[in-house]
Short mmCIF file of C-alpha atoms and ligand atoms in Angstrom, two decimals:
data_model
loop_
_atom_site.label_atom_id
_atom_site.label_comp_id
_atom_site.label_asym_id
_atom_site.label_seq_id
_atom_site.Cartn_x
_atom_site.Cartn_y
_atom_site.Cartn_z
CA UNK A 1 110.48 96.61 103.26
CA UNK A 2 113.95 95.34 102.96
CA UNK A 3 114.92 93.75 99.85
CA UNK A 4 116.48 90.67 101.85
CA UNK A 5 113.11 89.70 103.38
CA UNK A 6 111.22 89.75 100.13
CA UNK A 7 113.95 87.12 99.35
CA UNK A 8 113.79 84.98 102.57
CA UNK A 9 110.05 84.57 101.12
CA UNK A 10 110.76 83.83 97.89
CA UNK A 11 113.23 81.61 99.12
CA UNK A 12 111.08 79.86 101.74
CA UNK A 13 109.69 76.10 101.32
CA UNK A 14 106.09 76.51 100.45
CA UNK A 15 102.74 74.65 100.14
CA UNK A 16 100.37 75.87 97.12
CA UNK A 17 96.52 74.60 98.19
CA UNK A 18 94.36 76.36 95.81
CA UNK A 19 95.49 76.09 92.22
CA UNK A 20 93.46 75.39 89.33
CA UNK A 21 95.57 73.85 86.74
CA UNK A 22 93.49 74.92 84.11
CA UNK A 23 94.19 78.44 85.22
CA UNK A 24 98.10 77.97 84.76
CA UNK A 25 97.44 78.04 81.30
CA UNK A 26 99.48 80.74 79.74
CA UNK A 27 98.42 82.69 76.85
CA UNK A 28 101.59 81.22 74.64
CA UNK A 29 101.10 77.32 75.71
CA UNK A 30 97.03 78.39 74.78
CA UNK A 31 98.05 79.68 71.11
CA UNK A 32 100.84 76.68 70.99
CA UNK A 33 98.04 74.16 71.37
CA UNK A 34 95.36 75.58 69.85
CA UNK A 35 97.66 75.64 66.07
CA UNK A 36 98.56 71.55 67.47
CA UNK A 37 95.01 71.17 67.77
CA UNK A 38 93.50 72.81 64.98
CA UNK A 39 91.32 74.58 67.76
CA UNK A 40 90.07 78.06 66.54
CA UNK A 41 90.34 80.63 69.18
CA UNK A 42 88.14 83.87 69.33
CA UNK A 43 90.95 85.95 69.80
CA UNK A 44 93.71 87.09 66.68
CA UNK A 45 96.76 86.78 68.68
CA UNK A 46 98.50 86.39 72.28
CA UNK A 47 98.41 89.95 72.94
CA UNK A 48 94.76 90.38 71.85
CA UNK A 49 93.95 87.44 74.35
CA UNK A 50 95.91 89.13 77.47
CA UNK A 51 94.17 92.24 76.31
CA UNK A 52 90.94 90.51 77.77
CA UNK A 53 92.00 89.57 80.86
CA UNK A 54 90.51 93.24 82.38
CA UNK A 55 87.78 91.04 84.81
CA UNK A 56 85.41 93.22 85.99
CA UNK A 57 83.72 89.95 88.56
CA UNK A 58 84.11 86.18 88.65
CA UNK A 59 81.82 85.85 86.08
CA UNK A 60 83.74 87.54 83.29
CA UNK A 61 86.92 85.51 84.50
CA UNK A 62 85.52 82.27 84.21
CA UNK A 63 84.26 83.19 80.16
CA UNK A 64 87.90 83.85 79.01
CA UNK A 65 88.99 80.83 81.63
CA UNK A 66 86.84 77.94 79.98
CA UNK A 67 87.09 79.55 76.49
CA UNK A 68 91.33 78.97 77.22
CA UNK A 69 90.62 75.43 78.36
CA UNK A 70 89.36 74.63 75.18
CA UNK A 71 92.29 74.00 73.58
CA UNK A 72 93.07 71.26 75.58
CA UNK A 73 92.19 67.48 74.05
CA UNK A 74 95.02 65.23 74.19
CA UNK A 75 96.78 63.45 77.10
CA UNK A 76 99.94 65.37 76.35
CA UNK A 77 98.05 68.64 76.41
CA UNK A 78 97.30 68.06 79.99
CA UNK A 79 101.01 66.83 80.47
CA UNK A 80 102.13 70.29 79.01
CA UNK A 81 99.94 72.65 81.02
CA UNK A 82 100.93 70.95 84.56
CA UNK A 83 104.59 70.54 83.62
CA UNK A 84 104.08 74.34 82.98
CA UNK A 85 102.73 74.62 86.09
CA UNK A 86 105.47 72.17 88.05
CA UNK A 87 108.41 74.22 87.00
CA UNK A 88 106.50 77.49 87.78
CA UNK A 89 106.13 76.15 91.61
CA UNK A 90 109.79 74.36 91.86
CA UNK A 91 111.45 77.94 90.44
CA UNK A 92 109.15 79.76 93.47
CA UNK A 93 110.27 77.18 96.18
CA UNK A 94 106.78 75.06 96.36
CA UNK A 95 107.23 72.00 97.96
CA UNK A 96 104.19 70.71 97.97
CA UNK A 97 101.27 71.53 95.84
CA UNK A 98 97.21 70.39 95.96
CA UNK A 99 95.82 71.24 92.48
CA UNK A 100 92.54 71.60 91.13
CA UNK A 101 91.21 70.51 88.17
CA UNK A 102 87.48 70.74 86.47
CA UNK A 103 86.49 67.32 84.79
CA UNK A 104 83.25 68.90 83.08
CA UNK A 105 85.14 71.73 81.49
CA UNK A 106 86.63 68.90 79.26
CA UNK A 107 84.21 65.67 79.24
CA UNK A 108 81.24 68.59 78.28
CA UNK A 109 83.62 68.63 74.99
CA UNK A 110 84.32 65.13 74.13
CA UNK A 111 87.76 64.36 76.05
CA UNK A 112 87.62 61.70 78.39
CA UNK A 113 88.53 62.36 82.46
CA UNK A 114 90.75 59.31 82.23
CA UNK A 115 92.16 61.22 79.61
CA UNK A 116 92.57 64.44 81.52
CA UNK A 117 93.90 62.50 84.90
CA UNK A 118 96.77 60.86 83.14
CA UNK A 119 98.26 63.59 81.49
CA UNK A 120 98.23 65.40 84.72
CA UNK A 121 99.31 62.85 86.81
CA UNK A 122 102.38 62.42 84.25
CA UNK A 123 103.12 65.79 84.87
CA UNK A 124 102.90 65.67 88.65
CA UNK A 125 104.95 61.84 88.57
CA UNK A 126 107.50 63.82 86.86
CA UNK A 127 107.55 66.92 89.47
CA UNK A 128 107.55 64.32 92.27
CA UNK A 129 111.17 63.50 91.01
CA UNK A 130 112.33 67.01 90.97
CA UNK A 131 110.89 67.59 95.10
CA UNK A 132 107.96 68.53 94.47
CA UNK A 133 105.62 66.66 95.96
CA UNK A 134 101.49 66.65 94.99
CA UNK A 135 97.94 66.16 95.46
CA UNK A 136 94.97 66.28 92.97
CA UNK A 137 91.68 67.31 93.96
CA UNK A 138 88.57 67.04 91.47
CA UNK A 139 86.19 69.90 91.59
CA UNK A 140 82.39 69.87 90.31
CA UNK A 141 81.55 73.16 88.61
CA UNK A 142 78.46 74.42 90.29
CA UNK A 143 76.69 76.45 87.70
CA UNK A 144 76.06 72.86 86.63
CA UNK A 145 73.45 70.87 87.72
CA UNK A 146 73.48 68.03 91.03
CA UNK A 147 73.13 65.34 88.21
CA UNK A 148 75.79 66.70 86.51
CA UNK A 149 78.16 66.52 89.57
CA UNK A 150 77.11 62.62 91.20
CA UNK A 151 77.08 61.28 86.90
CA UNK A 152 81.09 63.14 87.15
CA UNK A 153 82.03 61.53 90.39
CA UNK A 154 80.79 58.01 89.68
CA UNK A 155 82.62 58.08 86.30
CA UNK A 156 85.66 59.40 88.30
CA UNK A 157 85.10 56.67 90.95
CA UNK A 158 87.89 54.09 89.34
CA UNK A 159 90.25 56.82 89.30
CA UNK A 160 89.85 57.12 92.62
CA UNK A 161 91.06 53.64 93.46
CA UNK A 162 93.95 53.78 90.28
CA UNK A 163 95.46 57.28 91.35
CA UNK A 164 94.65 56.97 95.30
CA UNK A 165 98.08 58.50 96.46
CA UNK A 166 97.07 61.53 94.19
CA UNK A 167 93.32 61.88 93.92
CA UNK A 168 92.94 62.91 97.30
CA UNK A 169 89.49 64.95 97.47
CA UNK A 170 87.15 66.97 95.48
CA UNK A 171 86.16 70.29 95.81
CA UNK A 172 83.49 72.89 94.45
CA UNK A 173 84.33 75.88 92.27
CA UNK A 174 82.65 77.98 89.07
CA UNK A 175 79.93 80.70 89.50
CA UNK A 176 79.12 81.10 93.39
CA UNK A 177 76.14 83.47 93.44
CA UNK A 178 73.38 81.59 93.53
CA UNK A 179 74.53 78.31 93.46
CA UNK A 180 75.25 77.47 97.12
CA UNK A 181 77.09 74.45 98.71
CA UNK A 182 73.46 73.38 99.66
CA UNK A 183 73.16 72.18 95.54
CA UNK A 184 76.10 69.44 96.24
CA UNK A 185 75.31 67.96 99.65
CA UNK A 186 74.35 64.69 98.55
CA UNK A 187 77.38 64.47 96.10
CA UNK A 188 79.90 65.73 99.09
CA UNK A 189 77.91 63.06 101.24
CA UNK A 190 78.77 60.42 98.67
CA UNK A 191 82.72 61.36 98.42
CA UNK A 192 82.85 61.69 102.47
CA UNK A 193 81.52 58.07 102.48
CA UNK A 194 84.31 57.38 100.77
CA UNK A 195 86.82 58.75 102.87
CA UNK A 196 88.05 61.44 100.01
CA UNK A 197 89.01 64.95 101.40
CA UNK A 198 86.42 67.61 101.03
CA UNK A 199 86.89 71.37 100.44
CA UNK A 200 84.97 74.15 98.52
CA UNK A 201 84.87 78.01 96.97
CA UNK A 202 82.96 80.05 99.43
CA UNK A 203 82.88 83.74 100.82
CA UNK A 204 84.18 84.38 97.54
CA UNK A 205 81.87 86.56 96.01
CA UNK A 206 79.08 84.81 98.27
CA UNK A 207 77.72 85.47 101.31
CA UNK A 208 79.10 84.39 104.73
CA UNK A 209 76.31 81.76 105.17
CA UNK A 210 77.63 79.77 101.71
CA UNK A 211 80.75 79.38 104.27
CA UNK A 212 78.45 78.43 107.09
CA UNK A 213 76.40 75.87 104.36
CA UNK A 214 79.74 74.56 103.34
CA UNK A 215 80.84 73.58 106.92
CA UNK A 216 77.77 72.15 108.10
CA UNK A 217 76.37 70.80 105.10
CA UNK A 218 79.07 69.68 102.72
CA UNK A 219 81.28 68.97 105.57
CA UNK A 220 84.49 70.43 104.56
CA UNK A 221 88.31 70.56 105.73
CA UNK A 222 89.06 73.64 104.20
CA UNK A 223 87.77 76.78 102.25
CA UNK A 224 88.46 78.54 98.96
CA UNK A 225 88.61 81.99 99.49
CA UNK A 226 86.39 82.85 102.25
CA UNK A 227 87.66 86.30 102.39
CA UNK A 228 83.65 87.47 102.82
CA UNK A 229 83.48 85.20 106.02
CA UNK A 230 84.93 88.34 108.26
CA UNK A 231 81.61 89.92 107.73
CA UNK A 232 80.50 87.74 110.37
CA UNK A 233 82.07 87.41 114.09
CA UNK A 234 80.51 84.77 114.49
CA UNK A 235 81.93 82.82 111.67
CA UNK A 236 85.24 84.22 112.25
CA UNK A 237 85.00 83.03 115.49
CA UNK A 238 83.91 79.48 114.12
CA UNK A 239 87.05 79.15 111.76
CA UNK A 240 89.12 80.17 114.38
CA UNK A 241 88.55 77.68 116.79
CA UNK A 242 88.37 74.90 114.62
CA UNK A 243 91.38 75.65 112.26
CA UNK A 244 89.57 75.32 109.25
CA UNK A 245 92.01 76.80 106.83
CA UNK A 246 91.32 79.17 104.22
CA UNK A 247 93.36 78.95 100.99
CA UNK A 248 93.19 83.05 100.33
CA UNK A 249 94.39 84.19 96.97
CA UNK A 250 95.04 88.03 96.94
CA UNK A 251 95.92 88.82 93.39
CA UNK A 252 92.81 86.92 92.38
CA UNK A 253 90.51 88.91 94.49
CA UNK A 254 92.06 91.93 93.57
CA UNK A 255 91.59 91.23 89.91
CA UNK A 256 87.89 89.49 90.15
CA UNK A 257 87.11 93.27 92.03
CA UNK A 258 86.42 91.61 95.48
CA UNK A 259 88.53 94.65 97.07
CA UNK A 260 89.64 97.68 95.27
CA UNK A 261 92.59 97.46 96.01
CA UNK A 262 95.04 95.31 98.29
CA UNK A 263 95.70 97.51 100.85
CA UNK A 264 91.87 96.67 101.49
CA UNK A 265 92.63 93.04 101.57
CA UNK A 266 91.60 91.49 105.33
CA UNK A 267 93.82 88.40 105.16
CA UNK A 268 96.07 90.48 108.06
CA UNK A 269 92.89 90.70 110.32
CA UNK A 270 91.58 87.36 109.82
CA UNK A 271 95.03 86.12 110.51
CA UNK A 272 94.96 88.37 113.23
CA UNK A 273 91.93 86.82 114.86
CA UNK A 274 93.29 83.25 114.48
CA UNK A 275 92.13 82.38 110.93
CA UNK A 276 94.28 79.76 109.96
CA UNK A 277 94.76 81.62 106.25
CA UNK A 278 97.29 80.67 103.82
CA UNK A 279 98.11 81.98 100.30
CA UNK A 280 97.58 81.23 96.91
CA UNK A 281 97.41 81.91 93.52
CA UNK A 282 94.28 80.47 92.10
CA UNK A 283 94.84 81.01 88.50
CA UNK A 284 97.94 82.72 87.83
CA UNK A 285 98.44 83.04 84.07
CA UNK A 286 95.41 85.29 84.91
CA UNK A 287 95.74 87.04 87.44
CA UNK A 288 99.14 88.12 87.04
CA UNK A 289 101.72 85.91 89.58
CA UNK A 290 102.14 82.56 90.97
CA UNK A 291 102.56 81.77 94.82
CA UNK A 292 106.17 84.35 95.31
CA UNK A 293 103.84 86.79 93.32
CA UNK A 294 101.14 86.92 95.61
CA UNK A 295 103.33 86.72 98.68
CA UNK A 296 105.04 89.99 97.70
CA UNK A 297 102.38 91.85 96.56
CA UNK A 298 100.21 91.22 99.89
CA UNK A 299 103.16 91.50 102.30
CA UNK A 300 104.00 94.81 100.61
CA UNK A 301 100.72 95.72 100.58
CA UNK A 302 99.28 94.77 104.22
CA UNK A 303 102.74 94.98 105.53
CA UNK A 304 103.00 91.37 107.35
CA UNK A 305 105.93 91.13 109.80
CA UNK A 306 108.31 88.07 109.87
CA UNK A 307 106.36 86.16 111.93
CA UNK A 308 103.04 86.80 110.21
CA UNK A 309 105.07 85.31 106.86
CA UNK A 310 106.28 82.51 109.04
CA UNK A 311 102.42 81.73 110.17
CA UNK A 312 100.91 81.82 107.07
CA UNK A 313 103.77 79.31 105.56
CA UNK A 314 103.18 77.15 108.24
CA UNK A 315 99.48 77.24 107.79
CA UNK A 316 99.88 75.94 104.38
CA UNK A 317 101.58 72.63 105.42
CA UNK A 318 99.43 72.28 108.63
CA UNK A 319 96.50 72.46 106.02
CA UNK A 320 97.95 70.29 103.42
CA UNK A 321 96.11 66.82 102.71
CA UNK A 322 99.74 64.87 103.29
CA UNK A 323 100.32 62.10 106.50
CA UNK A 324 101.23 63.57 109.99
CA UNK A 325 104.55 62.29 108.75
CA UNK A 326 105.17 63.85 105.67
CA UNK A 327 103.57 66.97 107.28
CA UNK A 328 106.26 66.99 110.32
CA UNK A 329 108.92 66.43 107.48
CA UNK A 330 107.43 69.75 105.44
CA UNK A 331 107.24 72.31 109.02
CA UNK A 332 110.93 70.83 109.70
CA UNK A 333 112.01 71.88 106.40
CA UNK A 334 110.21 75.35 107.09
CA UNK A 335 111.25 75.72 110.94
CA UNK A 336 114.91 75.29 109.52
CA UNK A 337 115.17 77.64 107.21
CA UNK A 338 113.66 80.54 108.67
CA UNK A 339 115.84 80.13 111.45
CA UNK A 340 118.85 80.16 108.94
CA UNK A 341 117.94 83.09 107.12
N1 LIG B 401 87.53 78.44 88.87
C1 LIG B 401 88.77 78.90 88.63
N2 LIG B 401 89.04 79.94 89.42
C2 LIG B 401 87.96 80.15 90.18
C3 LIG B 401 87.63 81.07 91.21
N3 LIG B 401 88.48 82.02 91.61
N4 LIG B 401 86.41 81.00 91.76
C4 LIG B 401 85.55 80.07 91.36
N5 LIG B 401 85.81 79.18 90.42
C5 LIG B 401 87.00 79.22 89.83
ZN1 LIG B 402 89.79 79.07 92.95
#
């Protein structure tokens, strides 16, 4: 591995599809607002708090995750975190970025999601400016009940029509084992109705048939993860001829334990079979890297060739929720830089 080609990638215009902004939150900006806040954290200092973040599972992520989202109550809270975030992706060459966020990790405390949707779309208004352009996608937390999820998306339903060039889709995310895509069908059914784009966590720490149950029951355009899909030909087979992306994260599988180690990681053989599989860094002030992170460590690791780099880049725009217009605009961007460098 040459050092120049670890900086064409760092260099390259990217797409980011699977981020959750409450997983950009750094330890610092979680101690900074926590003193604004008067918000009394469980942990004695910033060190003490990155001290925890030894994940054994998704499980004991997601603890430490929504105990760090606590902090956050104001409008400019949610302003800081994705500014955070914005100048994270602009300094690692994302162009265009589709972030999550969870409403219920905030209204199940008291802070209103018209709260939580302005300060973020501040944030993302203000990253727009600087060439980076955005899309916001709401996800339902699953460990939560159905009624939980459709009582979330009809209170989100005016932001749907107020923020409609950002508030593109919703997703599905949280605790996978045991509750399946099945739970949300009639929620997903409701947001297809209304034209929003659909995606969801699965083959994460689930089986191969939550992938399966999200494609032919939720209906989705893409999937979260889906690493655990390559279990099954058949399913591989499936993604591959329809395109159905996945938005892979490797340093977030390697740190929730779903491989060993990265060297194990199949992204090269599902791209292989003609997995449309981009990368991502799900929550990086966690799992230690954002997007150039996660691109070095897995092409180091699997040892992807130029053209494998160039695929997956170009997966990530052909996946991206933008028009064919802005999409063609993104892959010219791409197509000429590679060929300069
Ligand atoms: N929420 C934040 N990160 C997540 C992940 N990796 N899986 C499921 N839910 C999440
Ligand atoms: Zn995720």
């Amino acid at each position: 591995m040459t050092p120049t080609f670890f900086d064409k990638i760092a260099g390259a215009p990217k797409a980011e599809l699977h981020i959750h902004i409450e997983g950009s939150l750094e330890p610092e900006l979680i101690f900074k607002l926590a003193q604004r806040n008067g918000v009394r954290l469980p942990y004695e200092s910033i060190e003490a708090l990155r001290a925890a973040y030894a994940f054994t599972d998704l499980q004991s992520f997601l603890d430490i995750y929504y105990a760090g989202a606590s902090v956050l109550l104001h409008e400019q809270d949610f302003y800081d975190m994705t500014m955070a975030y914005v100048e994270r992706a602009l300094a690692d060459n994302v162009v265009h970025t589709e972030i999550f966020f969870d409403p219920q990790t905030h209204t199940e405390r008291g802070v209103a999601i018209e709260t939580v949707v302005a300060g973020i779309e501040r944030a993302l208004a203000d990253g727009e400016k600087r060439g980076l352009s955005s899309k916001l996608i709401l996800c339902f937390l699953r460990h939560l009940s159905e009624e939980s999820a459709l009582a979330t998306f009809e209170a989100a339903l005016p932001l749907f029509d107020q923020y409609a060039h950002r508030l593109v889709g919703v997703g599905l995310d949280s605790s996978e084992q045991g509750n399946p895509p099945s739970k949300f069908a009639r929620v997903f059914a409701k947001a297809r109705e209304r034209g929003l784009k659909l995606v969801a966590h699965a083959g994460e720490e689930g089986p191969p048939a939550y992938v399966e149950q999200a494609l032919d029951l939720l209906k989705v355009d893409r999937i979260d993860h889906g690493v655990r899909s390559i279990e099954s030909p058949t399913l591989v087979k499936r993604l591959a001829d329809t395109r159905i992306a996945l938005t892979v994260c490797p340093l977030s599988n390697l740190k929730l334990c779903v491989f060993d180690d990265l060297k194990q990681h199949t992204l090269k053989s599902l791209l292989a079979q003609g997995v449309a599989v981009t990368i991502n860094s799900d929550d990086p002030a966690y799992f230690g890297g954002y997007v150039n992170t996660n691109y070095l460590a897995t092409v180091e690791a699997l040892g992807l060739a130029d053209a494998e780099v160039y695929t997956i880049i170009r997966n990530g725009f052909e996946a991206s929720f933008v028009t064919p217009a802005a999409r063609d605009a993104l892959l010219a961007k791409l197509d000429a830089y590679w060929r300069s460098h």
